[in-house]
XYZ file of C-alpha atoms in Angstrom:
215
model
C -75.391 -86.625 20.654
C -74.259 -87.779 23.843
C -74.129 -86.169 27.398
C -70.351 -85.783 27.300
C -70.835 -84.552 23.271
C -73.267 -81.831 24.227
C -71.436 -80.411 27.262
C -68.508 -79.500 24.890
C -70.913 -78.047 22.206
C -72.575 -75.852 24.967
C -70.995 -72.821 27.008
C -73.562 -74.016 30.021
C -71.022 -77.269 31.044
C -70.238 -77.751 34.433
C -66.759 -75.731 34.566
C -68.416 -72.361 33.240
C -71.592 -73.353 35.489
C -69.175 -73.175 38.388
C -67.474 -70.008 37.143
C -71.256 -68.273 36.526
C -72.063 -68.901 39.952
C -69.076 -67.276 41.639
C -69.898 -63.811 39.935
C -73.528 -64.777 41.184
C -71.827 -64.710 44.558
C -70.433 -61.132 44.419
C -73.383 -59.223 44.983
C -74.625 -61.831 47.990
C -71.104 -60.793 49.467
C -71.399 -57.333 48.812
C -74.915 -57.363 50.583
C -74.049 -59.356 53.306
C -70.931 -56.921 54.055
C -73.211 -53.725 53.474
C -76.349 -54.932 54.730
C -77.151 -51.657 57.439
C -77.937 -53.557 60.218
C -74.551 -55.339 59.943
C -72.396 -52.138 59.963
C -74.653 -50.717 62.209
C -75.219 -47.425 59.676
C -78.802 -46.338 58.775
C -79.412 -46.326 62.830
C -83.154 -44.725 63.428
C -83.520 -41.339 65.290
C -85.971 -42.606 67.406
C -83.987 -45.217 69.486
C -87.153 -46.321 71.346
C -88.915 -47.787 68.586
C -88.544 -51.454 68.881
C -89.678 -51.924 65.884
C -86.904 -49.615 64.162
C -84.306 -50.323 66.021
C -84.275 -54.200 65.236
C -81.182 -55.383 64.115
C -79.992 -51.862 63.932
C -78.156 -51.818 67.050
C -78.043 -55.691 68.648
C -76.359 -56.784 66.066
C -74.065 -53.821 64.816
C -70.638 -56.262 64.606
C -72.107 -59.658 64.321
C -69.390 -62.336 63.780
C -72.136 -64.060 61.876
C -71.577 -62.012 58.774
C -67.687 -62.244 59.259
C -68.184 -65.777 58.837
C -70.704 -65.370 56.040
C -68.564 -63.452 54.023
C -64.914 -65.740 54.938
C -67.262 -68.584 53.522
C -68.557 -67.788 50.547
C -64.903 -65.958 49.728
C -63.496 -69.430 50.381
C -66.125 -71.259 48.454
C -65.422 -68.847 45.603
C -61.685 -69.734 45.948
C -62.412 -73.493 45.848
C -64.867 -72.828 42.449
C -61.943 -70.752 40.967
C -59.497 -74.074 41.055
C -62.701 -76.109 40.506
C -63.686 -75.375 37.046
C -60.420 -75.557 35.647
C -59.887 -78.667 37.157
C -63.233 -80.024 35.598
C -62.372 -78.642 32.024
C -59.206 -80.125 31.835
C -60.636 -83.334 34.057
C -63.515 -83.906 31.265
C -62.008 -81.977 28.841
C -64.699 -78.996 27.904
C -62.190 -75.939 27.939
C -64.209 -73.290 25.640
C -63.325 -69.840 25.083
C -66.329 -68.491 26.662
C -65.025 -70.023 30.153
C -61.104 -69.020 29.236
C -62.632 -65.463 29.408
C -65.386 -65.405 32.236
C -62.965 -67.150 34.199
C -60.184 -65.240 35.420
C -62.736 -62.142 35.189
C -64.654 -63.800 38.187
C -61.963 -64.155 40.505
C -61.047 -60.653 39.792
C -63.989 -59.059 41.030
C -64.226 -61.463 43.606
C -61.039 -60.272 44.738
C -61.800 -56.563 44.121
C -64.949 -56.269 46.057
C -63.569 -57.978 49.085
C -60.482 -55.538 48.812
C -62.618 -52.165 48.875
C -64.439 -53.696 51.722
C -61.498 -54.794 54.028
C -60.001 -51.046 53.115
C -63.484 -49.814 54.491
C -63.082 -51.793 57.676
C -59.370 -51.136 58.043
C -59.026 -47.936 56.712
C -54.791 -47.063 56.845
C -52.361 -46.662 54.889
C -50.974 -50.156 54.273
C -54.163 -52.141 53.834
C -55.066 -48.992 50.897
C -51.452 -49.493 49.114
C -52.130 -53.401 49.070
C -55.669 -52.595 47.421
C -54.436 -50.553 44.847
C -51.342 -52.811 43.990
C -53.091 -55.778 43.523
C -55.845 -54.128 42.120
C -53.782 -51.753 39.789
C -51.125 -55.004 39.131
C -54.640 -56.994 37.651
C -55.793 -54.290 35.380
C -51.961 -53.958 34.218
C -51.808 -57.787 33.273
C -54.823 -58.211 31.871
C -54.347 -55.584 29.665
C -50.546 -56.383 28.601
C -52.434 -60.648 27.519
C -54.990 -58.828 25.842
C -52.598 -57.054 23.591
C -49.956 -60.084 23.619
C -53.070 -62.095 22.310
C -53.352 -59.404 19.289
C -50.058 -60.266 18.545
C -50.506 -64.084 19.145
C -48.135 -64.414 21.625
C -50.004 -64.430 24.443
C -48.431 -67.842 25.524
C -45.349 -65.583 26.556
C -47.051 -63.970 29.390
C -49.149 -67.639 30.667
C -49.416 -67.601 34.533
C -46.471 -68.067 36.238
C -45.616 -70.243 39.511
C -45.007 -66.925 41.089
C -48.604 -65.839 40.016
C -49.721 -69.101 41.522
C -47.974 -68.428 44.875
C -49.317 -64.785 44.728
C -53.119 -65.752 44.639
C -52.615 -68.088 47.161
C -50.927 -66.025 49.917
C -53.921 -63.275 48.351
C -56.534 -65.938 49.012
C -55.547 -66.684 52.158
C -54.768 -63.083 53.382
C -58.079 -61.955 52.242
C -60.024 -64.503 54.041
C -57.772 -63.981 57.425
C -58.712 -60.602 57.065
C -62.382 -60.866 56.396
C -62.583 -63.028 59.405
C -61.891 -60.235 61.768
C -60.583 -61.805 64.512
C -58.353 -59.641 66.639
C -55.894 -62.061 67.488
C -55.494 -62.909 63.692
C -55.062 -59.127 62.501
C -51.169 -59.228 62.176
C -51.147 -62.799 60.419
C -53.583 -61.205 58.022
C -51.341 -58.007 57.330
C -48.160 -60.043 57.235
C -49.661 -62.450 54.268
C -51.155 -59.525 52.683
C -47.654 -57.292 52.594
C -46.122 -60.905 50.998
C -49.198 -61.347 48.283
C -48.399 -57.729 47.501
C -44.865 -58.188 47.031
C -45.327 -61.420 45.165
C -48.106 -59.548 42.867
C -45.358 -56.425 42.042
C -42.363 -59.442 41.398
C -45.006 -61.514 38.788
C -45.856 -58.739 36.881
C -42.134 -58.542 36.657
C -41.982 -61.594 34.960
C -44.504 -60.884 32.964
C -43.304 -57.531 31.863
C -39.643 -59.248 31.357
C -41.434 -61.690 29.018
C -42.893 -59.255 27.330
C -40.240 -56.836 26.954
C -39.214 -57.953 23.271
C -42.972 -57.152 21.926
C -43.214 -53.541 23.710
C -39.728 -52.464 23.050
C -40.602 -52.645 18.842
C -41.271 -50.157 16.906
């Protein structure tokens, strides 16, 4: 069997490789975001230990871990076009990637949304979390049940969809950033990935009107 052979007879190819190792990423990010020196939380009582205090209070807002965490969001971004580029590329689609897939760059997504509600925690930057979040969780569940029917071709990502996660990829990582002078850029692509998530599921609801609608 050769190389090219086995990597289609094996769920370990490159593409799903890629994809494993962006959910790998999520709890790095999630540490790196919560890690107490970094927030500055878990501060000792006794200030004047040295010892304790190390990395406690120096480095309460380091831009270090702002950068950390824009990076490996962006690297997970560039995996998440990636893989689906090499499957088509060397043609090793399986089912096993078709599924972990899209699952990745969901939690990817979710994780850095609680966080940036965390750090910017009002109103507008909560009702983006829960739409995208809540718009997710809606579509995934309407191609699960299209797939039942075997029509889940009807509800395929859109070029709206497209558009959304790239104004949501880019918002995100703006955002994560934390640079002052950047803040309104981030909120302004954020409020347009929301209202492009809200007019795909649209089309996605439209296209599956005819199925709900039955019987």
């Amino acid at each position: 069997m050769t190389q090219s052979s086995h990597a289609k007879h094996t769920i370990f190819n490159l593409p799903n490789n890629l994809t494993i190792a962006r959910i790998v990423m999520i709890p790095l990010f999630i540490a790196i975001a919560y890690w107490p020196p970094a927030l500055g939380i878990g501060v000792p009582a006794i200030t004047n230990n040295a010892i304790a205090r190390l990395g406690m209070l120096e480095y309460s807002d380091s831009m270090l871990r702002h950068f950390l965490l824009t990076f490996l969001f962006i690297l997970a971004a560039i995996t998440d076009w990636l893989d689906g580029y090499l499957a088509r590329r060397l043609n090793i689609t399986s089912a096993f990637g078709r599924f972990l897939d899209p699952v990745a760059d969901k939690l990817m997504v979710a994780a850095a949304l609680v966080i940036l509600v965390q750090w910017h925690a009002n109103i507008i930057m909560a009702v983006c979390a829960i739409v995208i979040i809540s718009r997710e969780i809606a579509v995934s569940a309407l191609r699960e049940w299209m797939a039942e029917l075997g029509a889940r071709t009807s509800v395929a990502v859109s070029y709206v969809g497209k558009l959304k996660t790239a104004f949501q990829m880019i918002a995100i990582s703006v955002l994560l950033l934390n640079w002052q002078s950047l803040e309104t850029i981030g909120y302004v692509l954020m409020v347009i990935a929301v209202i492009l998530t809200l007019w795909s599921m649209m089309i996605y609801l439209k296209a599956a009107w005819p199925y709900l609608k039955q019987p």
